Amino acid sequence: MDRETGLNLALLGVMLAIPLWAMAADEPFLVTLTTRAVIFAIAGIGLNVALGFGGLVSFGHAAFFGVGGYAMGILASHAQGYMPLIEWPILVEGTKSMPVIWLTAICASALTAFAIGALSLRTAGVYFIMITLAFAQMLYYFAISWPAYGGEDGLSIYLRNAFPGLNTMDPIQFFAICYALLLAVLFLVARAARAPFGLMLNAARQNEDRVQAVGQTPYRLYLVAFTISGAITGLAGALFADLNRFVSPSMFSWQTSGEIMVFVILGGVGRVFGPVAGAALFVLLEHVLGGVSDYWHIYLGAILLAVVLYARGGIFGILTGRDTANG
Amino acid sequence: MADPILDVRGVSKSFGAVTACRDIDLDVRPGEIHALIGPNGAGKSTLIKQVAGGLAPDSGRVFFDGQDVTGLPTAARARLGMGRTFQISSLAMEFTVLQNAVLGALGHRGGVFRFFRPAMKDAGLLARAREALDQVGLAEFEALRTSELSHGQRRQLEVAVALTLEPKVFLMDEPMAGLGAEGSHRLMAFLDSLRHKAPILLVEHDMDAVFTLADRVSVLVYGEIIATGTVDEIRANEQVRSAYLGDEALP
């Protein structure tokens, strides 16, 4: 087992130990805080598929986070109001079932990512950053001006959605659900990163000419990566909405896109576990520095600057002494 | 005479007022090494790009294996069987040598959109990649990161990746550049044997190599092919001597 694998396991161990200890010590707030980190980690893992493996600097992942959140909000609000979603030609009711909501969130955000990606990926560099930002902002203003689902005020869901056999209102049980999903996403992304798709995508990030010369089309690889990336971030959005029992247009805001990007950069771009470390550090800083000063983002900014300037591999780069995850 | 595998007919390309290629005819036949020589700025790289993809000619057509490929993207041409090596090494620098070779084998085999089983544990891909590395003499370096390779070794790896594609024609843009005398001779011996597997369009500055290896030579000067012929014909050609080679004695 190499050092990086050890670090990965240690990180997962700590993220499991904190809420277990917190529950024993009767500190439910810490459980919720860790759950928040776990959900952010999933969102970051999603962005990392595009940004880390494909080199696609998306500044619009809030779009998928928000679509996931609103998928939950819309389904659950119809269910709690006993209002069918669609009556004709077929009757579609809202639902409070988490698995159904996750599936809807994943499909909706994957479709959104496919559409945004198909257009945005015709550009590159700064234009790609700007166009993804523009799409996310479009959705943000759409959510604000859509009165049916709360508009600017957002949507409150009174009870967390249901998972068969569990009491999701119990913080530790909801944590367990999110943690299990984190493990599943990590496993699948780690496999995909080493599979033919991951190898070719990684090569496209390094050298598009090379990929074309071996007969493959970078655009297709990027589009599939961007779609998967959006789907994972969408799942995180649905979980985040359930954590807060609240959905608001701020999930679509560019600050959200920026924060997801911070998880990836802090942790280590292109490493499967990087965003987990980044999200954990972000939530820790938010909690600790947020207690010190309302202007804690200044400190976060300074740390981010230091990472970008002196530690390109993020926390994982510092701890493993390697800049990139390859080789 | 055998039908050409690659046939460039009347290709022209201008950039603004500069004509990079003017009405170029060029073909590559089975079993031959066709060398393309010319001074710097003659338009060799522009021509290669129009053959391999990435640059559309203003007029003229490119036929490959009996098919008009003029409008096809680079990737489609590669899948049809064009094995290209680049003038400036174009490899995935963060990958190991073996990973780069596997990339070629994978691109050729297809099935890129598989998400579960590790590519680097695929016995079929590994076997093909290792065979190619062995052929160019890089087998012992397979675990090295590509960025740690010498300039010459990167050239060899370019050729190895092209081999994994099992192409119908090789398009090699200065494969000898940066190779030492020994490396140069090894690669020459290898290319010599390679022509029977697939013909080679060879862009090369090393005149020794060109005149030793080539079955035919085309001379490109200011975007025009001024002569095509056997090595002896090119040596004897007055126009080539004055326009390109000066009055120096040819090897």
XYZ file of C-alpha atoms in Angstrom:
578
model
C 0.000 0.000 0.000
C 1.560 3.307 -0.975
C 1.438 6.542 0.936
C -1.429 8.025 -1.038
C -3.670 5.015 -0.467
C -2.873 5.230 3.241
C -3.806 8.906 3.300
C -7.037 8.206 1.441
C -8.076 5.570 3.952
C -7.079 7.773 6.888
C -9.197 10.593 5.480
C -12.228 8.351 5.094
C -11.605 6.943 8.596
C -11.553 10.399 10.191
C -14.693 11.453 8.345
C -16.439 8.382 9.731
C -15.004 8.677 13.249
C -15.993 12.297 13.874
C -19.768 11.834 13.600
C -19.640 8.549 15.533
C -17.789 10.274 18.345
C -20.046 13.322 18.093
C -23.120 11.143 18.427
C -21.698 9.476 21.535
C -20.829 12.890 22.964
C -24.307 14.169 22.083
C -23.114 16.819 19.639
C -25.533 16.460 16.722
C -24.270 19.688 15.199
C -20.903 18.065 14.439
C -22.680 15.215 12.711
C -24.489 17.667 10.465
C -21.262 19.537 9.837
C -19.501 16.363 8.707
C -22.486 15.448 6.543
C -22.086 18.836 4.889
C -18.433 18.043 4.174
C -19.376 14.642 2.745
C -21.937 16.195 0.401
C -19.509 18.912 -0.703
C -16.960 16.164 -1.319
C -19.373 14.417 -3.705
C -19.966 17.708 -5.535
C -16.204 18.228 -5.778
C -15.600 14.683 -7.033
C -18.095 15.460 -9.763
C -16.307 18.641 -10.835
C -12.960 16.860 -10.607
C -14.031 14.421 -13.344
C -14.238 17.386 -15.730
C -11.587 19.692 -14.258
C -9.046 17.208 -12.946
C -9.210 14.377 -15.444
C -10.343 16.287 -18.523
C -8.748 19.676 -17.866
C -12.159 21.297 -18.408
C -12.259 24.320 -16.140
C -15.984 24.609 -15.573
C -17.078 27.679 -13.663
C -20.699 26.621 -13.950
C -21.083 23.501 -11.864
C -23.574 25.313 -9.657
C -25.974 24.647 -12.542
C -25.875 20.910 -11.856
C -25.786 21.323 -8.082
C -28.887 23.494 -8.408
C -30.696 21.201 -10.847
C -30.138 18.336 -8.395
C -31.417 20.510 -5.561
C -34.512 21.635 -7.440
C -35.208 18.064 -8.608
C -35.520 17.212 -4.932
C -37.391 20.407 -4.091
C -39.956 20.084 -6.853
C -40.684 16.385 -6.318
C -40.902 16.755 -2.536
C -42.999 19.938 -2.583
C -45.578 18.300 -4.834
C -45.633 15.271 -2.561
C -46.047 17.293 0.613
C -48.779 19.409 -0.991
C -50.544 16.376 -2.509
C -50.413 18.090 -5.887
C -49.606 15.906 -8.876
C -46.678 17.113 -10.973
C -48.359 16.323 -14.277
C -51.957 15.192 -14.767
C -52.085 14.713 -18.483
C -51.341 12.616 -20.559
C -50.053 10.534 -17.694
C -50.349 11.163 -14.008
C -46.981 11.939 -12.410
C -47.014 12.498 -8.683
C -44.355 14.044 -6.500
C -42.390 11.739 -4.270
C -40.689 11.695 -0.898
C -38.602 8.633 -1.724
C -34.889 9.403 -1.662
C -33.798 6.770 -4.216
C -36.362 8.031 -6.731
C -35.291 11.620 -6.060
C -31.599 10.753 -6.491
C -32.310 9.026 -9.778
C -34.311 12.022 -10.992
C -31.600 14.431 -9.853
C -28.892 12.402 -11.581
C -30.842 12.168 -14.844
C -31.893 15.826 -14.845
C -28.403 17.122 -14.113
C -26.826 14.710 -16.606
C -29.181 16.003 -19.301
C -28.418 19.597 -18.339
C -24.693 18.877 -18.408
C -24.989 17.162 -21.775
C -26.785 20.167 -23.272
C -24.475 22.761 -21.708
C -21.417 20.652 -22.527
C -22.409 20.068 -26.149
C -22.439 23.833 -26.697
C -19.659 24.945 -24.341
C -17.117 22.333 -25.405
C -16.933 23.940 -28.824
C -14.874 26.585 -27.063
C -11.774 26.223 -24.925
C -9.763 28.099 -22.352
C -11.160 31.334 -20.977
C -14.179 31.168 -23.308
C -15.131 27.799 -21.861
C -14.903 29.204 -18.334
C -17.083 32.166 -19.290
C -19.705 30.222 -21.204
C -20.198 27.670 -18.425
C -20.530 30.575 -15.990
C -23.086 32.187 -18.281
C -25.232 29.036 -18.457
C -25.217 28.683 -14.681
C -26.224 32.330 -14.283
C -29.083 31.815 -16.733
C -30.429 29.035 -14.538
C -29.879 31.185 -11.446
C -32.050 33.997 -12.802
C -34.584 31.514 -14.083
C -34.916 30.012 -10.579
C -35.288 33.482 -9.045
C -38.076 34.429 -11.416
C -40.004 31.161 -11.283
C -42.785 31.825 -8.740
C -44.244 28.317 -8.885
C -41.311 27.024 -6.858
C -40.694 29.832 -4.449
C -38.827 32.235 -6.710
C -36.314 34.234 -4.744
C -37.454 32.762 -1.423
C -36.777 29.176 -2.361
C -38.674 26.121 -1.249
C -38.945 24.676 2.237
C -39.438 20.948 2.658
C -40.790 20.220 6.130
C -39.532 16.693 6.538
C -36.471 15.085 5.070
C -37.308 12.608 2.335
C -37.642 8.962 3.224
C -35.217 6.109 2.773
C -36.619 2.590 3.255
C -35.819 1.261 6.713
C -34.104 4.397 8.015
C -35.156 7.460 9.965
C -33.608 10.196 7.840
C -34.409 12.920 10.398
C -31.859 11.311 12.702
C -28.592 13.109 11.845
C -26.392 10.041 12.118
C -28.653 7.964 9.884
C -28.726 10.667 7.230
C -24.965 10.914 7.561
C -24.684 7.158 6.970
C -26.674 7.495 3.738
C -24.466 10.317 2.443
C -21.283 8.555 3.515
C -22.321 5.361 1.731
C -23.019 7.366 -1.423
C -19.621 9.055 -1.105
C -17.945 5.640 -0.972
C -19.923 4.426 -3.974
C -19.079 7.526 -6.022
C -15.400 7.317 -5.034
C -15.267 3.669 -6.032
C -16.902 4.213 -9.410
C -14.844 7.308 -10.244
C -11.608 5.579 -9.208
C -12.462 2.686 -11.510
C -13.400 4.963 -14.406
C -10.179 6.954 -13.963
C -8.108 3.836 -14.584
C -10.378 2.342 -17.223
C -9.894 2.956 -20.963
C -12.113 6.026 -20.723
C -10.037 7.586 -17.945
C -6.765 6.870 -19.733
C -7.906 8.419 -22.996
C -9.523 11.423 -21.254
C -6.362 12.060 -19.272
C -4.349 11.869 -22.490
C -6.700 14.385 -24.136
C -6.065 16.804 -21.262
C -2.331 16.465 -21.835
C -2.262 16.437 -25.608
C -5.259 16.558 -27.945
C -3.095 15.935 -31.029
C -1.975 12.641 -29.583
C -5.544 11.488 -28.966
C -6.553 12.383 -32.522
C -3.490 10.655 -33.936
C -4.559 7.397 -32.283
C -7.983 7.774 -33.875
C -10.090 9.203 -31.051
C -12.076 12.437 -30.834
C -11.363 14.656 -27.796
C -14.777 16.367 -28.040
C -16.642 13.111 -27.423
C -14.452 12.224 -24.478
C -14.958 15.682 -23.001
C -18.718 15.577 -23.508
C -19.087 12.214 -21.773
C -16.813 13.376 -18.944
C -18.758 16.621 -18.557
C -22.068 14.730 -18.445
C -20.834 12.284 -15.799
C -19.337 15.208 -13.919
C -22.655 17.078 -13.913
C -24.581 13.980 -12.844
C -22.395 13.446 -9.772
C -22.596 17.104 -8.769
C -26.378 16.902 -9.295
C -26.616 14.002 -6.859
C -24.717 16.109 -4.325
C -27.200 18.932 -4.937
C -30.149 16.665 -4.103
C -28.428 15.543 -0.884
C -27.560 19.117 0.056
C -31.191 20.133 -0.371
C -32.228 17.236 1.840
C -29.640 18.137 4.448
C -31.042 21.660 4.766
C -34.637 20.723 3.910
C -34.492 23.863 1.849
C -33.804 24.729 -1.786
C -33.007 28.209 -2.966
C -31.693 29.902 -6.093
C -28.378 30.446 -4.285
C -27.543 26.843 -5.124
C -27.280 28.094 -8.723
C -25.158 31.130 -7.892
C -21.649 31.644 -9.184
C -20.379 31.619 -5.601
C -21.493 27.994 -5.413
C -19.546 27.206 -8.598
C -16.539 28.891 -7.042
C -16.831 26.939 -3.808
C -17.025 23.612 -5.631
C -13.921 24.636 -7.524
C -12.211 25.505 -4.239
C -12.850 21.967 -2.903
C -11.061 20.537 -5.920
C -8.142 22.965 -5.939
C -7.553 22.849 -2.167
C -7.585 19.068 -2.159
C -5.600 18.360 -5.275
C -6.721 18.576 -8.884
C -6.895 15.262 -10.731
C -6.722 13.045 -7.660
C -9.773 10.925 -6.993
C -9.665 11.696 -3.246
C -8.530 15.308 -3.646
C -11.995 16.897 -3.395
C -12.734 14.874 -0.250
C -9.759 16.456 1.480
C -10.611 19.847 -0.022
C -14.251 19.751 1.085
C -13.273 18.598 4.580
C -10.750 21.419 4.899
C -13.252 23.936 3.539
C -15.931 22.981 6.065
C -13.361 22.975 8.855
C -12.156 26.464 7.918
C -15.707 27.684 7.473
C -16.515 26.471 10.983
C -13.328 27.501 12.792
C -12.558 30.785 10.998
C -16.258 31.581 10.656
C -16.355 31.581 14.459
C -13.462 34.029 14.600
C -14.622 36.523 12.032
C -17.524 37.161 9.697
C -14.933 37.911 7.049
C -13.389 34.435 7.135
C -13.347 34.277 3.342
C -10.289 36.546 3.439
C -8.339 33.797 5.177
C -9.732 31.200 2.840
C -8.574 33.364 -0.062
C -5.075 33.618 1.362
C -4.866 29.852 1.813
C -6.172 29.295 -1.704
C -3.573 31.690 -3.101
C -0.821 29.848 -1.256
C -2.011 26.512 -2.622
C -2.260 27.768 -6.189
C 1.133 29.484 -6.067
C 3.186 27.014 -4.060
C 1.396 23.668 -3.946
C -0.213 22.891 -7.264
C -1.050 19.394 -6.130
C -3.174 20.734 -3.248
C -3.142 19.107 0.191
C -2.501 15.739 -1.366
C 0.416 17.120 -3.330
C 1.992 18.401 -0.111
C 1.391 15.205 1.802
C 2.524 12.788 -0.890
C 5.276 14.938 -2.357
C 3.940 14.443 -5.868
C 2.348 17.038 -8.072
C 0.220 14.797 -10.192
C -1.601 11.568 -9.700
C -0.011 9.767 -12.637
C 2.932 7.444 -12.662
C 2.853 -0.639 -60.972
C 0.842 -1.100 -57.802
C -1.893 1.409 -57.077
C -0.801 4.084 -54.644
C -2.093 3.712 -51.099
C -1.886 7.453 -50.580
C -2.540 9.847 -53.423
C -2.353 13.628 -53.119
C -3.797 15.317 -56.200
C -3.448 18.980 -57.025
C -3.420 20.217 -53.451
C -2.998 23.959 -52.934
C -3.019 25.987 -49.747
C -2.499 29.683 -49.154
C -2.333 31.730 -46.000
C -3.299 35.211 -47.102
C -0.792 36.203 -49.765
C 1.608 33.396 -48.873
C 1.254 30.234 -50.920
C 2.357 27.325 -48.770
C 1.486 24.591 -51.270
C 0.891 25.001 -54.984
C -0.768 22.255 -56.997
C 0.993 19.388 -55.277
C 0.868 15.848 -56.643
C 2.382 13.164 -54.495
C 1.739 9.469 -54.050
C 2.966 6.674 -51.822
C 2.915 3.131 -53.163
C 2.934 -0.159 -51.288
C 6.342 -1.253 -50.073
C 8.168 2.011 -50.620
C 9.692 4.757 -48.595
C 8.875 8.045 -50.271
C 10.982 10.828 -48.855
C 9.870 14.440 -48.922
C 12.728 16.882 -48.663
C 13.033 20.611 -48.985
C 14.541 23.621 -47.256
C 12.978 25.076 -44.119
C 9.763 26.870 -44.872
C 9.216 24.956 -48.102
C 5.785 23.829 -46.887
C 6.567 20.283 -45.794
C 4.716 20.503 -42.493
C 1.753 22.259 -44.134
C 1.563 19.427 -46.643
C 1.768 16.726 -43.951
C -1.055 18.419 -42.051
C -3.257 18.328 -45.128
C -2.513 14.644 -45.582
C -2.944 13.620 -41.940
C -5.800 15.996 -41.166
C -6.066 19.208 -39.247
C -5.691 21.543 -42.214
C -8.082 21.653 -45.181
C -6.583 22.363 -48.604
C -7.996 25.290 -50.620
C -8.221 23.002 -53.628
C -7.223 19.488 -54.607
C -8.039 16.140 -53.048
C -6.339 13.588 -50.838
C -7.119 9.925 -51.534
C -6.239 7.218 -49.081
C -6.737 3.533 -49.744
C -9.058 4.393 -52.625
C -11.195 6.740 -50.539
C -11.430 10.529 -50.702
C -10.401 11.643 -47.205
C -10.052 15.366 -47.936
C -12.958 16.337 -45.674
C -12.338 13.813 -42.909
C -11.146 14.835 -39.451
C -7.766 13.673 -38.157
C -9.189 10.970 -35.906
C -11.153 9.375 -38.751
C -8.062 9.310 -40.966
C -6.069 7.697 -38.160
C -8.738 5.006 -37.823
C -8.584 4.360 -41.554
C -4.892 3.589 -41.142
C -2.672 6.664 -41.130
C 0.061 6.291 -38.546
C 1.525 9.691 -37.889
C 4.584 10.756 -35.949
C 5.017 14.422 -35.138
C 7.897 16.749 -35.806
C 7.619 18.106 -32.278
C 7.020 15.132 -30.013
C 3.372 14.953 -29.231
C 2.999 12.502 -26.396
C 1.181 12.417 -23.079
C 4.170 13.635 -21.075
C 2.782 12.738 -17.641
C 2.213 9.138 -18.678
C 4.760 6.364 -18.532
C 6.273 5.068 -21.749
C 4.075 1.980 -21.508
C 0.937 4.078 -20.934
C 1.623 6.022 -24.113
C 2.012 2.809 -26.080
C -1.164 1.364 -24.530
C -2.939 4.571 -25.531
C -2.121 3.801 -29.155
C -3.221 0.184 -28.833
C -6.447 1.331 -27.180
C -7.158 3.968 -29.802
C -6.691 1.355 -32.492
C -8.759 -1.350 -30.790
C -11.576 1.037 -29.872
C -13.855 0.479 -26.891
C -12.713 3.713 -25.299
C -16.035 4.262 -23.551
C -15.523 1.532 -20.989
C -15.554 2.621 -17.408
C -14.771 -0.265 -15.141
C -11.817 -2.501 -15.912
C -8.344 -0.965 -15.715
C -6.798 -0.290 -19.115
C -3.323 -1.033 -17.818
C -4.350 -4.578 -16.878
C -5.771 -5.440 -20.291
C -3.523 -8.252 -21.516
C -4.343 -7.669 -25.188
C -3.477 -3.959 -25.055
C -0.328 -4.581 -23.000
C 0.924 -7.247 -25.382
C 0.493 -5.008 -28.410
C 2.082 -2.036 -26.626
C 5.088 -4.039 -25.406
C 5.635 -5.551 -28.836
C 5.814 -2.070 -30.368
C 8.165 -0.786 -27.651
C 10.372 -3.789 -28.181
C 10.538 -3.137 -31.921
C 11.878 0.395 -31.454
C 14.168 -0.616 -28.609
C 12.349 1.056 -25.726
C 11.267 -2.108 -23.897
C 13.580 -1.532 -20.943
C 12.251 2.005 -20.415
C 8.562 1.153 -20.239
C 8.167 2.218 -16.612
C 9.854 5.594 -17.134
C 7.763 8.723 -17.226
C 7.688 10.098 -20.769
C 8.881 13.545 -19.662
C 12.074 11.865 -18.377
C 12.934 10.449 -21.800
C 15.651 11.999 -23.924
C 14.646 13.820 -27.061
C 15.686 10.876 -29.203
C 13.826 8.365 -27.058
C 10.650 10.427 -27.426
C 11.086 10.118 -31.186
C 11.351 6.364 -30.829
C 8.244 6.333 -28.675
C 6.368 8.319 -31.333
C 7.237 5.589 -33.809
C 6.224 2.888 -31.316
C 2.815 4.479 -30.790
C 2.338 4.661 -34.561
C 3.215 0.946 -34.729
C 0.475 0.041 -32.254
C -2.023 1.519 -34.720
C -1.038 -1.098 -37.347
C -1.365 1.591 -40.006
C -1.589 1.161 -43.760
C 0.800 4.056 -44.232
C 3.229 5.819 -41.927
C 3.502 9.599 -42.063
C 6.743 10.465 -40.325
C 7.733 14.048 -39.761
C 11.476 14.077 -39.118
C 11.718 10.936 -37.012
C 15.542 11.128 -36.905
C 15.781 14.660 -35.556
C 17.607 14.714 -32.259
C 18.756 11.114 -32.475
C 22.451 10.415 -31.964
C 24.473 8.595 -34.612
C 23.793 5.200 -33.062
C 20.099 5.829 -32.529
C 19.850 7.165 -36.052
C 21.366 4.028 -37.508
C 19.134 1.759 -35.487
C 16.027 3.635 -36.512
C 17.184 3.619 -40.149
C 17.637 -0.146 -40.071
C 14.201 -0.447 -38.501
C 12.460 1.823 -41.045
C 14.219 -0.110 -43.788
C 12.448 -3.269 -42.667
C 9.204 -1.459 -41.869
C 8.475 -0.462 -45.470
C 7.368 -4.020 -46.248
C 4.742 -3.824 -43.524
C 3.429 -0.437 -44.596
C 4.874 2.233 -46.875
C 6.313 5.385 -45.346
C 6.003 9.028 -46.308
C 9.156 10.331 -44.715
C 9.845 14.004 -44.135
C 13.489 14.186 -43.191
C 16.355 16.634 -42.987
C 19.054 14.001 -42.637
C 20.243 13.599 -46.219
C 22.275 10.490 -45.450
C 19.151 8.834 -44.177
C 17.044 9.988 -47.111
C 19.477 8.835 -49.765
C 20.080 5.509 -48.025
C 16.471 4.646 -47.290
C 14.243 6.204 -49.896
C 12.894 4.420 -52.942
C 11.700 7.729 -54.307
C 12.312 11.317 -53.316
C 10.166 14.412 -53.867
C 11.721 17.826 -53.542
C 9.545 20.629 -52.255
C 10.731 24.205 -52.775
C 8.613 27.269 -52.053
C 5.446 25.177 -51.936
C 6.038 23.430 -55.227
C 7.318 19.968 -55.978
C 10.132 20.594 -58.405
C 11.117 16.975 -58.891
C 10.061 13.456 -57.995
C 12.171 10.431 -58.791
C 14.546 7.748 -57.638
C 17.545 8.674 -55.546
C 19.787 8.616 -58.600
C 17.431 10.778 -60.641
C 17.240 13.342 -57.843
C 21.018 13.363 -57.468
C 21.382 14.030 -61.181
C 18.609 16.621 -61.410
C 20.063 20.038 -62.280
C 17.033 21.949 -61.041
C 17.251 20.290 -57.641
C 20.943 21.035 -57.388
C 20.587 24.725 -58.096
C 17.296 25.360 -56.332
C 17.749 23.412 -53.187
C 21.036 21.649 -52.719
C 23.235 24.368 -54.083
C 26.312 23.174 -55.910
C 27.525 21.072 -53.048
C 28.161 17.470 -53.866
C 25.337 15.200 -52.913
C 26.072 12.170 -50.753
